[in-house]
């Protein structure tokens, strides 16, 4: 057995046979049965023949054009396909190691590439690029037969666990989670969208493992413990039996009958605290209701695109999805965040008309600071306005609220509101009845928005604090990078001061303010947040019952004293000690002299 330790990203235990996924390049590795070998070899032969034909066509095209003297490069590529170390070696791996053809090609490519890398001759050294090109073409042609997304997992056995180098949110949204019981990945952090999605789907997950995808053999029996962050590979019988006892049945999304909405939670001294849900899929509304959510505080609408080809996400299809969600949560409110994507994601989604787009949603440094979310709307007004028209139409069927992500200042809020007015005018021009505009909110998740929250508060109807991005940008810590996840500190005094600034700005204008980052899901932090003046939170449905229990035991005067004390601390460790001291008291409250009861914000 070997034991790997990462970061627990979604609680629960899963036990299953490992299936490996390499996103860079995208290669799935799984064991096959001896009876499947002939079929797998036939697919490989077919991909070789297709690739030969394509390369011959490219060579002929090149010969007719300005670079006619480069035809020899493709002659060399044709020879590479038939090199005994590529296709023939892949055939050998399929039959000898009983692995799927895509993986066999990847393995053969890596072996051949290392031979080229080792030779002194600079010409041969350079040929590695051609080998990569040929291997990529073979994989693409194998992929054509198997497809992507959900189809990619078609031949994977039920009861598997996925071990990936990286699992992007869009790929995670396409995984068939009835077959895949849990996942472990080399990259990632608890606030990465994939981890958030895993929690809402109740899929046990461990991320930030570093090199699990290289050390776990396909088909190995794997235990994933999403609470402790441990992954056991081929554990002995006693540990396996113990893990199996701890496996919990996963609620199947969408099967629950609609349950009545719970009443708003009240603190011990009678202050109402709204506990709403963050969801990524419209089907999650049922899970949110049964978890006791009184509304949806954040629907990450871009996941609608991750799961569906562009041609199918029409204005009408969006209208149907938003309306169904509003009706599923009635009479509770539903806050739809407009698409939080970057331009390359939108383009790849639009370009791949027949395929769901396969790009990272708002994660990583490439998209995180680029042409993203509301910044994108002037460049791609039609994508944005189709969404706004759909939202306006759906707002007639429930309590919809529209929220703009990634607003950095008042100009962007004005632009987004202008687009909304244009969308309303377009509906009117089509002869449709336009409802009164729904409440318009701003996600406060960029430090510049936090600092100008008083200005934004004059022009918005509500705020929702996105601590996942706010912390990453305030502390300059990439939230998707496991190597720095230790520095992602919700209790950093800078973060607490920023929160206080936003809450005070909202409070002065009596603007509702909620917190929808993952910080809300940590029951240990809730008393501090209530003490800072927040009385509305949105979190993964799974975190709601725990949050309700904390709220019901909480005394708001004591929470304010706690916040007051925490705000005076200089380091994360000191703040954490304040919170730990509160937890150690029998009723979880703090006793302080009257002079310390001022609180830190105008709680409403
Ligand atoms: C946030 O940034 O805190 C947030 C809730 O949005 P996301 O995690 O989708 O970026
Ligand atoms: Mg965000």
Coordinates of C-alpha atoms and ligand atoms in Angstrom, one line a residue:
X1 CA 0.0 0.0 0.0
X2 CA 1.1 3.6 -0.3
X3 CA -0.5 6.6 1.3
X4 CA -0.7 10.0 -0.3
X5 CA -1.7 13.2 1.5
X6 CA -3.3 16.2 -0.1
X7 CA -6.0 18.7 0.7
X8 CA -9.4 17.4 1.6
X9 CA -11.7 19.3 -0.8
X10 CA -15.0 17.6 -0.5
X11 CA -15.9 15.3 2.5
X12 CA -16.9 11.7 2.3
X13 CA -15.1 8.4 1.5
X14 CA -15.0 6.7 -1.9
X15 CA -13.5 3.3 -2.7
X16 CA -13.0 2.2 -6.2
X17 CA -10.7 1.1 -9.0
X18 CA -8.5 4.0 -10.3
X19 CA -9.1 5.5 -13.7
X20 CA -6.4 8.0 -14.7
X21 CA -7.1 11.3 -16.6
X22 CA -4.3 13.4 -18.0
X23 CA -5.7 16.7 -19.1
X24 CA -2.4 17.9 -20.5
X25 CA -2.7 16.3 -23.0
X26 CA -6.2 14.9 -22.3
X27 CA -5.6 11.2 -22.0
X28 CA -7.7 8.8 -20.1
X29 CA -6.0 5.6 -18.8
X30 CA -8.0 2.6 -17.7
X31 CA -7.5 -1.2 -17.7
X32 CA -9.2 -3.3 -20.4
X33 CA -10.3 -6.9 -20.3
X34 CA -8.4 -9.4 -22.5
X35 CA -11.6 -9.8 -24.6
X36 CA -11.5 -6.0 -25.4
X37 CA -8.0 -6.2 -26.9
X38 CA -9.1 -6.9 -30.6
X39 CA -11.5 -4.0 -30.5
X40 CA -8.9 -1.6 -29.1
X41 CA -6.3 -2.7 -31.7
X42 CA -8.9 -2.1 -34.5
X43 CA -9.5 1.4 -33.1
X44 CA -5.7 2.0 -33.1
X45 CA -5.3 0.7 -36.7
X46 CA -8.2 2.9 -37.8
X47 CA -6.6 6.0 -36.1
X48 CA -3.3 5.2 -37.8
X49 CA -5.0 5.0 -41.2
X50 CA -6.9 8.2 -40.7
X51 CA -3.8 10.0 -39.6
X52 CA -1.8 8.7 -42.6
X53 CA -4.5 10.0 -44.9
X54 CA -4.6 13.4 -43.2
X55 CA -0.8 13.8 -43.3
X56 CA -0.8 12.8 -47.0
X57 CA -3.4 15.5 -47.6
X58 CA -1.4 18.1 -45.7
X59 CA 1.7 17.2 -47.6
X60 CA -0.1 17.6 -50.9
X61 CA -1.4 21.0 -49.8
X62 CA 2.0 22.1 -48.7
X63 CA 3.6 21.0 -52.0
X64 CA 1.1 23.3 -53.9
X65 CA 1.8 26.4 -51.7
X66 CA 4.7 28.8 -51.0
X67 CA 6.4 26.4 -48.6
X68 CA 6.6 23.5 -51.2
X69 CA 10.1 22.6 -50.1
X70 CA 8.8 21.6 -46.6
X71 CA 6.9 18.6 -47.9
X72 CA 9.7 16.4 -46.6
X73 CA 8.6 17.2 -43.0
X74 CA 5.4 15.4 -43.6
X75 CA 7.2 12.6 -45.4
X76 CA 9.1 12.1 -42.1
X77 CA 5.8 12.2 -40.1
X78 CA 4.4 9.4 -42.3
X79 CA 7.5 7.3 -41.5
X80 CA 7.1 8.1 -37.8
X81 CA 3.6 6.6 -37.7
X82 CA 5.1 3.3 -38.9
X83 CA 8.1 3.5 -36.7
X84 CA 8.2 0.3 -34.6
X85 CA 8.6 2.5 -31.5
X86 CA 5.2 4.3 -32.1
X87 CA 2.2 2.5 -33.5
X88 CA 3.7 -0.9 -33.2
X89 CA 4.9 -0.3 -29.6
X90 CA 1.4 1.1 -28.7
X91 CA -0.2 -2.2 -30.1
X92 CA 2.3 -4.1 -27.9
X93 CA 1.2 -2.1 -24.8
X94 CA -2.5 -2.6 -25.5
X95 CA -2.1 -6.4 -25.6
X96 CA 0.7 -6.8 -23.1
X97 CA -0.4 -4.3 -20.4
X98 CA -4.1 -4.4 -21.1
X99 CA -4.6 -0.6 -21.3
X100 CA -6.7 1.5 -23.6
X101 CA -5.2 2.6 -27.0
X102 CA -5.0 6.4 -26.1
X103 CA -2.9 5.6 -23.1
X104 CA -0.7 3.2 -25.1
X105 CA -0.1 5.9 -27.8
X106 CA 0.9 8.4 -25.1
X107 CA 3.2 5.9 -23.4
X108 CA 4.9 4.9 -26.7
X109 CA 5.2 8.6 -27.5
X110 CA 6.9 9.4 -24.2
X111 CA 9.4 6.5 -24.7
X112 CA 10.2 7.6 -28.3
X113 CA 10.5 11.2 -27.3
X114 CA 13.0 10.3 -24.6
X115 CA 15.1 8.5 -27.1
X116 CA 15.2 11.6 -29.3
X117 CA 15.9 13.8 -26.3
X118 CA 19.0 11.7 -25.4
X119 CA 20.7 11.9 -28.8
X120 CA 23.4 14.6 -29.3
X121 CA 22.5 15.3 -33.0
X122 CA 20.6 18.6 -32.9
X123 CA 18.6 17.7 -36.0
X124 CA 17.2 14.5 -34.3
X125 CA 16.8 16.4 -31.1
X126 CA 14.5 18.8 -32.8
X127 CA 12.4 15.9 -34.3
X128 CA 10.7 15.5 -30.9
X129 CA 8.2 18.2 -31.9
X130 CA 7.2 16.1 -34.9
X131 CA 6.8 13.0 -32.8
X132 CA 4.6 15.0 -30.5
X133 CA 2.6 16.2 -33.5
X134 CA 2.1 12.7 -34.9
X135 CA 1.2 11.3 -31.4
X136 CA -1.3 14.2 -30.9
X137 CA -2.9 13.4 -34.3
X138 CA -3.2 9.7 -33.4
X139 CA -4.8 10.6 -30.1
X140 CA -7.2 13.0 -31.8
X141 CA -8.3 10.3 -34.2
X142 CA -8.7 7.8 -31.4
X143 CA -10.7 10.5 -29.6
X144 CA -13.0 10.9 -32.6
X145 CA -14.3 7.4 -32.0
X146 CA -14.7 7.8 -28.3
X147 CA -15.7 11.4 -28.2
X148 CA -15.2 13.8 -25.3
X149 CA -16.9 14.8 -22.1
X150 CA -19.5 12.3 -21.0
X151 CA -18.6 10.0 -23.9
X152 CA -15.0 10.0 -22.8
X153 CA -16.1 7.9 -19.8
X154 CA -18.3 5.6 -21.8
X155 CA -16.2 2.5 -21.4
X156 CA -15.1 3.2 -17.8
X157 CA -16.5 0.6 -15.3
X158 CA -19.0 1.7 -12.7
X159 CA -17.5 2.1 -9.2
X160 CA -14.3 3.8 -10.4
X161 CA -12.4 6.7 -8.8
X162 CA -10.8 9.3 -11.0
X163 CA -7.1 10.1 -10.5
X164 CA -6.2 13.2 -12.6
X165 CA -3.3 15.5 -13.1
X166 CA -5.9 18.3 -13.2
X167 CA -9.7 18.3 -13.4
X168 CA -11.0 21.4 -14.9
X169 CA -14.5 22.5 -13.8
X170 CA -15.9 22.0 -17.3
X171 CA -14.5 18.5 -17.5
X172 CA -15.8 17.8 -14.0
X173 CA -19.3 19.0 -15.1
X174 CA -19.2 16.4 -17.8
X175 CA -18.0 13.4 -15.8
X176 CA -20.6 10.7 -15.3
X177 CA -20.6 10.8 -11.5
X178 CA -22.8 7.7 -11.4
X179 CA -19.8 5.7 -12.5
X180 CA -17.1 7.8 -10.8
X181 CA -17.3 7.7 -7.0
X182 CA -14.6 10.2 -6.1
X183 CA -11.6 11.9 -7.4
X184 CA -8.1 12.8 -6.5
X185 CA -6.0 15.3 -8.4
X186 CA -2.4 16.5 -8.5
X187 CA -3.4 20.2 -8.8
X188 CA -6.2 22.2 -7.2
X189 CA -7.2 23.9 -4.0
X190 CA -10.4 23.9 -1.9
X191 CA -11.7 27.1 -3.5
X192 CA -11.1 25.9 -7.0
X193 CA -14.4 25.5 -8.9
X194 CA -13.9 21.8 -9.3
X195 CA -13.7 21.4 -5.5
X196 CA -16.8 23.5 -5.1
X197 CA -18.6 21.4 -7.6
X198 CA -17.5 18.2 -6.0
X199 CA -18.9 19.4 -2.6
X200 CA -22.2 20.2 -4.2
X201 CA -22.4 16.9 -5.9
X202 CA -21.3 15.1 -2.7
X203 CA -18.4 13.5 -4.5
X204 CA -15.5 12.8 -2.1
X205 CA -12.3 14.6 -3.4
X206 CA -8.7 15.2 -2.4
X207 CA -6.7 17.8 -4.4
X208 CA -3.2 19.2 -4.4
X209 CA -1.6 15.7 -4.3
X210 CA 1.3 16.8 -6.5
X211 CA 2.0 13.6 -8.5
X212 CA -0.7 11.1 -7.8
X213 CA -1.5 10.7 -11.4
X214 CA 2.0 9.4 -12.0
X215 CA 2.2 7.1 -9.0
X216 CA -1.2 5.5 -8.9
X217 CA -1.4 2.5 -11.4
X218 CA -4.6 2.3 -13.4
X219 CA -6.9 -0.3 -11.9
X220 CA -5.4 0.0 -8.4
X221 CA -7.9 -0.1 -5.6
X222 CA -8.0 3.4 -4.1
X223 CA -9.6 4.9 -1.0
X224 CA -10.3 8.6 -1.1
X225 CA -11.0 10.3 2.2
X226 CA -12.1 13.8 1.4
X227 CA -12.3 14.9 5.0
X228 CA -8.7 14.0 6.0
X229 CA -7.2 14.6 2.6
X230 CA -5.8 11.0 2.5
X231 CA -5.6 8.7 -0.5
X232 CA -4.7 5.0 0.1
X233 CA -3.5 3.0 -2.8
X234 CA -4.1 -0.8 -2.6
X235 CA -4.7 -0.7 1.1
X236 CA -4.6 -3.9 3.2
X237 CA -7.9 -5.7 3.9
X238 CA -8.5 -4.2 7.4
X239 CA -8.1 -0.6 6.2
X240 CA -10.2 -1.3 3.1
X241 CA -13.0 -2.8 5.3
X242 CA -12.9 0.2 7.6
X243 CA -13.1 2.6 4.6
X244 CA -16.0 0.7 3.1
X245 CA -17.9 1.1 6.4
X246 CA -17.4 4.8 6.2
X247 CA -18.7 5.2 2.6
X248 CA -21.9 7.1 2.7
X249 CA -24.6 6.9 0.0
X250 CA -24.6 10.0 -2.1
X251 CA -27.9 11.8 -2.5
X252 CA -28.9 11.7 -6.2
X253 CA -29.5 15.2 -7.5
X254 CA -32.9 16.0 -8.5
X255 CA -34.7 12.9 -7.0
X256 CA -36.0 14.6 -3.8
X257 CA -39.6 15.7 -3.8
X258 CA -39.7 19.5 -3.3
X259 CA -39.6 20.1 0.5
X260 CA -41.2 23.1 2.0
X261 CA -38.7 26.0 2.4
X262 CA -37.3 26.2 5.9
X263 CA -37.9 29.3 8.0
X264 CA -35.0 31.8 8.2
X265 CA -32.6 30.7 10.9
X266 CA -32.6 32.8 14.1
X267 CA -29.7 33.4 16.4
X268 CA -30.2 32.5 20.1
X269 CA -31.1 36.2 20.7
X270 CA -33.6 36.2 17.8
X271 CA -31.7 37.9 14.9
X272 CA -32.7 36.4 11.5
X273 CA -29.7 35.1 9.5
X274 CA -30.4 34.1 5.9
X275 CA -28.6 30.9 4.8
X276 CA -28.8 30.5 1.0
X277 CA -27.1 28.0 -1.3
X278 CA -24.4 28.3 -3.9
X279 CA -25.2 26.1 -6.9
X280 CA -23.6 25.2 -10.2
X281 CA -26.4 23.1 -11.8
X282 CA -30.1 23.9 -12.0
X283 CA -30.8 20.4 -10.6
X284 CA -29.1 21.4 -7.4
X285 CA -32.2 23.4 -6.3
X286 CA -33.7 20.3 -4.8
X287 CA -30.6 19.5 -2.8
X288 CA -30.5 23.2 -1.7
X289 CA -34.1 23.0 -0.4
X290 CA -33.6 19.8 1.4
X291 CA -30.4 21.2 3.0
X292 CA -32.5 24.0 4.5
X293 CA -31.5 26.8 2.1
X294 CA -34.0 29.6 2.0
X295 CA -32.9 30.7 -1.4
X296 CA -30.1 30.6 -3.9
X297 CA -27.5 33.2 -3.1
X298 CA -25.2 32.3 -6.1
X299 CA -26.1 30.4 -9.2
X300 CA -22.8 30.1 -11.2
X301 CA -24.6 30.3 -14.5
X302 CA -21.5 29.7 -16.6
X303 CA -21.8 26.0 -15.8
X304 CA -24.8 26.0 -18.1
X305 CA -22.3 26.6 -20.9
X306 CA -19.8 24.0 -19.7
X307 CA -22.3 21.3 -20.1
X308 CA -24.0 22.2 -23.4
X309 CA -22.9 23.0 -26.9
X310 CA -23.2 26.6 -27.9
X311 CA -25.8 25.9 -30.5
X312 CA -28.1 24.6 -27.7
X313 CA -27.7 27.5 -25.3
X314 CA -30.1 29.8 -27.0
X315 CA -31.9 32.6 -25.3
X316 CA -35.0 30.3 -25.1
X317 CA -33.0 27.5 -23.5
X318 CA -31.5 29.8 -21.0
X319 CA -35.0 31.3 -20.2
X320 CA -36.3 27.7 -19.6
X321 CA -33.3 26.9 -17.2
X322 CA -33.6 30.2 -15.2
X323 CA -37.4 29.9 -15.0
X324 CA -37.2 26.3 -13.8
X325 CA -34.7 27.3 -11.2
X326 CA -36.8 30.3 -10.0
X327 CA -39.9 28.0 -9.8
X328 CA -38.0 25.2 -8.1
X329 CA -37.0 27.6 -5.3
X330 CA -40.2 29.6 -5.0
X331 CA -41.1 31.5 -2.9
X332 CA -37.4 31.9 -2.1
X333 CA -35.1 34.2 -4.1
X334 CA -32.7 33.0 -6.8
X335 CA -29.5 35.1 -7.5
X336 CA -28.2 34.4 -10.9
X337 CA -24.7 35.5 -11.5
X338 CA -24.1 36.4 -15.1
X339 CA -21.5 34.4 -17.0
X340 CA -18.1 34.5 -15.3
X341 CA -15.9 33.4 -18.2
X342 CA -13.0 34.8 -20.1
X343 CA -13.0 35.5 -23.9
X344 CA -11.0 32.4 -24.8
X345 CA -13.5 30.2 -23.0
X346 CA -16.4 31.9 -24.8
X347 CA -14.7 31.6 -28.2
X348 CA -13.8 27.9 -27.7
X349 CA -17.4 27.2 -26.6
X350 CA -18.8 29.1 -29.6
X351 CA -16.3 27.4 -32.0
X352 CA -17.0 23.9 -30.9
X353 CA -20.6 24.0 -31.9
X354 CA -21.1 20.3 -31.5
X355 CA -19.0 19.8 -28.4
X356 CA -19.2 21.2 -24.9
X357 CA -16.4 23.6 -24.3
X358 CA -13.5 22.3 -22.4
X359 CA -11.8 25.2 -20.8
X360 CA -11.1 26.2 -17.3
X361 CA -13.7 28.5 -15.8
X362 CA -12.3 31.6 -14.2
X363 CA -9.4 29.6 -12.7
X364 CA -5.7 30.1 -13.0
X365 CA -3.8 33.2 -13.7
X366 CA -4.4 33.2 -17.5
X367 CA -8.1 33.8 -17.3
X368 CA -8.3 35.3 -13.8
X369 CA -7.0 38.7 -14.7
X370 CA -8.0 38.9 -18.3
X371 CA -11.0 39.9 -20.4
X372 CA -13.4 38.2 -18.1
X373 CA -17.0 38.4 -16.9
X374 CA -18.5 41.9 -17.2
X375 CA -15.3 43.1 -18.9
X376 CA -16.2 40.8 -21.7
X377 CA -19.6 42.3 -22.4
X378 CA -18.5 45.2 -24.6
X379 CA -16.4 42.8 -26.7
X380 CA -19.2 40.1 -27.0
X381 CA -22.4 42.0 -26.4
X382 CA -24.6 39.3 -28.0
X383 CA -23.6 36.5 -25.6
X384 CA -24.2 38.9 -22.6
X385 CA -27.4 40.4 -23.9
X386 CA -29.0 37.0 -24.8
X387 CA -28.4 36.0 -21.2
X388 CA -29.9 39.3 -19.9
X389 CA -33.0 38.9 -22.1
X390 CA -33.4 35.4 -20.8
X391 CA -33.1 36.5 -17.2
X392 CA -35.6 39.4 -17.6
X393 CA -38.1 37.0 -19.2
X394 CA -37.6 34.5 -16.4
X395 CA -37.9 37.1 -13.7
X396 CA -41.7 37.1 -14.3
X397 CA -41.8 33.6 -12.9
X398 CA -40.1 33.9 -9.5
X399 CA -37.9 36.1 -7.3
X400 CA -34.9 36.4 -9.6
X401 CA -32.0 38.7 -8.7
X402 CA -29.3 39.5 -11.2
X403 CA -25.7 39.7 -10.0
X404 CA -22.7 41.0 -12.0
X405 CA -19.4 39.3 -11.2
X406 CA -15.9 40.8 -11.3
X407 CA -17.0 44.4 -11.2
X408 CA -13.9 46.6 -10.4
X409 CA -15.7 50.0 -10.2
X410 CA -18.7 52.1 -10.8
X411 CA -18.1 52.4 -14.6
X412 CA -18.4 48.6 -15.1
X413 CA -21.6 48.5 -13.1
X414 CA -23.0 51.3 -15.2
X415 CA -22.1 49.5 -18.4
X416 CA -23.7 46.3 -17.2
X417 CA -26.8 48.1 -16.2
X418 CA -26.9 49.9 -19.6
X419 CA -26.7 46.5 -21.3
X420 CA -29.6 45.3 -19.1
X421 CA -31.7 48.3 -20.2
X422 CA -30.9 47.6 -23.8
X423 CA -31.9 44.0 -23.3
X424 CA -35.2 45.2 -21.9
X425 CA -35.7 47.5 -24.9
X426 CA -35.0 44.6 -27.3
X427 CA -37.7 42.6 -25.6
X428 CA -40.1 45.5 -25.9
X429 CA -39.2 45.9 -29.5
X430 CA -40.1 42.2 -30.0
X431 CA -43.5 43.0 -28.5
X432 CA -42.9 41.2 -25.2
X433 CA -44.1 42.4 -21.9
X434 CA -41.1 43.6 -19.9
X435 CA -41.4 43.1 -16.2
X436 CA -40.0 45.7 -13.7
X437 CA -36.2 45.3 -13.5
X438 CA -35.2 42.7 -10.8
X439 CA -32.8 43.7 -8.1
X440 CA -29.3 44.2 -9.5
X441 CA -26.4 43.2 -7.4
X442 CA -22.6 43.4 -7.5
X443 CA -20.1 40.8 -6.4
X444 CA -17.5 42.4 -4.3
X445 CA -14.5 40.3 -5.2
X446 CA -11.9 42.7 -6.4
X447 CA -10.1 44.9 -3.9
X448 CA -10.9 48.0 -6.0
X449 CA -14.6 47.3 -5.7
X450 CA -14.2 46.8 -1.9
X451 CA -12.4 50.1 -1.6
X452 CA -15.1 51.9 -3.6
X453 CA -18.0 49.9 -2.0
X454 CA -19.5 53.2 -0.8
X455 CA -19.7 54.5 -4.4
X456 CA -21.0 51.2 -5.8
X457 CA -23.6 51.1 -3.0
X458 CA -25.3 54.2 -4.4
X459 CA -26.0 52.4 -7.7
X460 CA -26.6 48.8 -6.7
X461 CA -29.5 47.0 -5.0
X462 CA -27.4 44.5 -3.1
X463 CA -23.8 43.3 -2.6
X464 CA -22.5 39.8 -2.4
X465 CA -19.0 39.4 -1.1
X466 CA -17.0 36.8 -3.1
X467 CA -14.2 36.0 -0.7
X468 CA -12.7 33.3 -2.9
X469 CA -11.5 35.9 -5.4
X470 CA -11.3 38.8 -2.9
X471 CA -8.8 36.8 -0.8
X472 CA -6.8 35.7 -3.8
X473 CA -6.4 39.2 -5.1
X474 CA -6.0 40.9 -1.7
X475 CA -3.2 38.5 -0.7
X476 CA -1.9 37.9 -4.3
X477 CA -2.3 34.1 -3.9
X478 CA -3.5 32.1 -6.9
X479 CA -6.4 30.2 -5.4
X480 CA -5.9 27.3 -7.9
X481 CA -2.3 26.8 -7.1
X482 CA -1.9 24.0 -4.5
X483 CA 1.7 25.2 -3.8
X484 CA 0.5 28.5 -2.3
X485 CA -2.8 27.4 -0.8
X486 CA -1.3 27.6 2.7
X487 CA -1.1 31.4 2.1
X488 CA -4.8 31.6 1.2
X489 CA -5.8 33.1 4.6
X490 CA -9.4 34.1 5.3
X491 CA -8.3 35.3 8.7
X492 CA -5.6 37.6 7.5
X493 CA -6.1 41.0 9.1
X494 CA -6.2 42.6 5.6
X495 CA -9.1 40.4 4.7
X496 CA -11.0 41.1 7.9
X497 CA -10.4 44.9 7.4
X498 CA -11.6 44.7 3.8
X499 CA -14.8 42.8 4.9
X500 CA -15.4 45.5 7.5
X501 CA -15.0 48.2 4.9
X502 CA -17.6 46.6 2.6
X503 CA -20.1 45.8 5.4
X504 CA -19.9 49.4 6.7
X505 CA -20.3 50.9 3.2
X506 CA -23.4 48.7 2.6
X507 CA -24.8 49.3 6.1
X508 CA -24.6 53.2 5.7
X509 CA -27.0 52.9 2.7
X510 CA -29.0 50.1 4.2
X511 CA -28.0 47.9 1.3
X512 CA -28.4 44.2 1.8
X513 CA -25.0 42.5 1.9
X514 CA -24.4 38.8 1.8
X515 CA -21.2 36.7 1.7
X516 CA -21.1 33.9 -0.9
X517 CA -17.4 32.8 -0.9
X518 CA -16.4 29.5 0.7
X519 CA -15.5 31.4 3.9
X520 CA -19.2 31.3 4.7
X521 CA -19.1 27.5 4.7
X522 CA -16.7 27.3 7.6
X523 CA -18.8 27.0 10.8
X524 CA -15.8 28.2 12.8
X525 CA -15.8 31.5 11.0
X526 CA -19.5 32.2 11.1
X527 CA -19.6 33.8 14.6
X528 CA -16.8 36.2 13.5
X529 CA -18.7 37.1 10.3
X530 CA -21.9 37.7 12.2
X531 CA -20.0 39.8 14.7
X532 CA -18.7 41.9 11.8
X533 CA -22.3 42.7 10.9
X534 CA -23.3 40.1 8.3
X535 CA -26.7 38.4 8.5
X536 CA -26.9 36.8 5.1
X537 CA -24.7 34.0 3.7
X538 CA -24.6 31.7 0.7
X539 CA -22.7 28.4 0.7
X540 CA -22.6 24.9 -0.7
X541 CA -25.8 23.1 0.3
X542 CA -23.8 20.5 2.2
X543 CA -22.6 23.2 4.6
X544 CA -26.0 24.7 5.4
X545 CA -27.2 22.3 8.2
X546 CA -23.9 22.9 10.1
X547 CA -24.2 26.7 9.6
X548 CA -27.8 26.6 10.9
X549 CA -26.7 24.8 14.0
X550 CA -24.0 27.4 14.7
X551 CA -26.4 30.3 14.1
X552 CA -29.0 28.9 16.4
X553 CA -26.6 28.8 19.3
X554 CA -25.1 32.2 18.6
X555 CA -25.6 35.3 20.7
X556 CA -25.0 38.4 18.4
X557 CA -23.7 40.6 21.2
X558 CA -21.1 38.0 22.0
X559 CA -20.3 37.7 18.3
X560 CA -19.7 41.4 18.1
X561 CA -17.3 41.2 21.0
X562 CA -15.5 38.4 19.3
X563 CA -15.2 40.4 16.1
X564 CA -14.1 43.5 18.0
X565 CA -11.3 41.4 19.6
X566 CA -10.3 39.7 16.4
X567 CA -10.0 43.0 14.6
X568 CA -7.3 44.1 17.0
X569 CA -5.1 41.2 16.3
X570 CA -2.0 41.5 14.2
X571 CA -1.6 38.0 12.7
X572 CA -3.6 35.2 11.4
X573 CA -2.5 33.0 14.3
X574 CA -3.7 35.6 16.8
X575 CA -7.1 35.8 15.1
X576 CA -7.3 32.0 15.0
X577 CA -6.5 31.9 18.8
X578 CA -9.4 34.3 19.5
X579 CA -11.8 32.1 17.6
X580 CA -10.4 29.0 19.3
X581 CA -10.9 30.6 22.8
X582 CA -14.5 31.3 21.9
X583 CA -15.1 27.7 20.9
X584 CA -13.6 26.5 24.1
X585 CA -16.3 28.2 26.2
X586 CA -19.1 26.0 27.3
X587 CA -21.8 27.9 25.4
X588 CA -19.5 29.2 22.7
X589 CA -19.9 32.9 23.7
X590 CA -17.3 35.3 24.9
X591 CA -17.5 37.2 28.2
X592 CA -16.0 40.6 28.0
X593 CA -16.2 43.9 29.9
X594 CA -18.9 46.3 28.7
X595 CA -16.3 48.6 27.1
X596 CA -15.6 45.9 24.6
X597 CA -19.1 45.6 23.2
X598 CA -18.9 48.3 20.5
X599 CA -18.8 45.9 17.6
X600 CA -17.2 46.8 14.4
X601 CA -19.9 47.6 12.0
X602 CA -23.4 48.8 11.7
X603 CA -25.1 45.4 11.8
X604 CA -28.6 45.7 10.6
Ligands
LIG1 C1 -15.9 34.2 -5.1 O1 -15.0 34.6 -5.8 O2 -15.8 34.2 -3.8 C2 -17.1 33.5 -5.6 C3 -18.1 33.1 -4.9 O3 -17.1 33.3 -6.9 P1 -16.3 32.1 -7.7 O4 -15.8 31.2 -6.6 O5 -17.2 31.5 -8.6 O6 -15.2 32.9 -8.3
LIG2 MG1 -15.3 35.0 -8.0

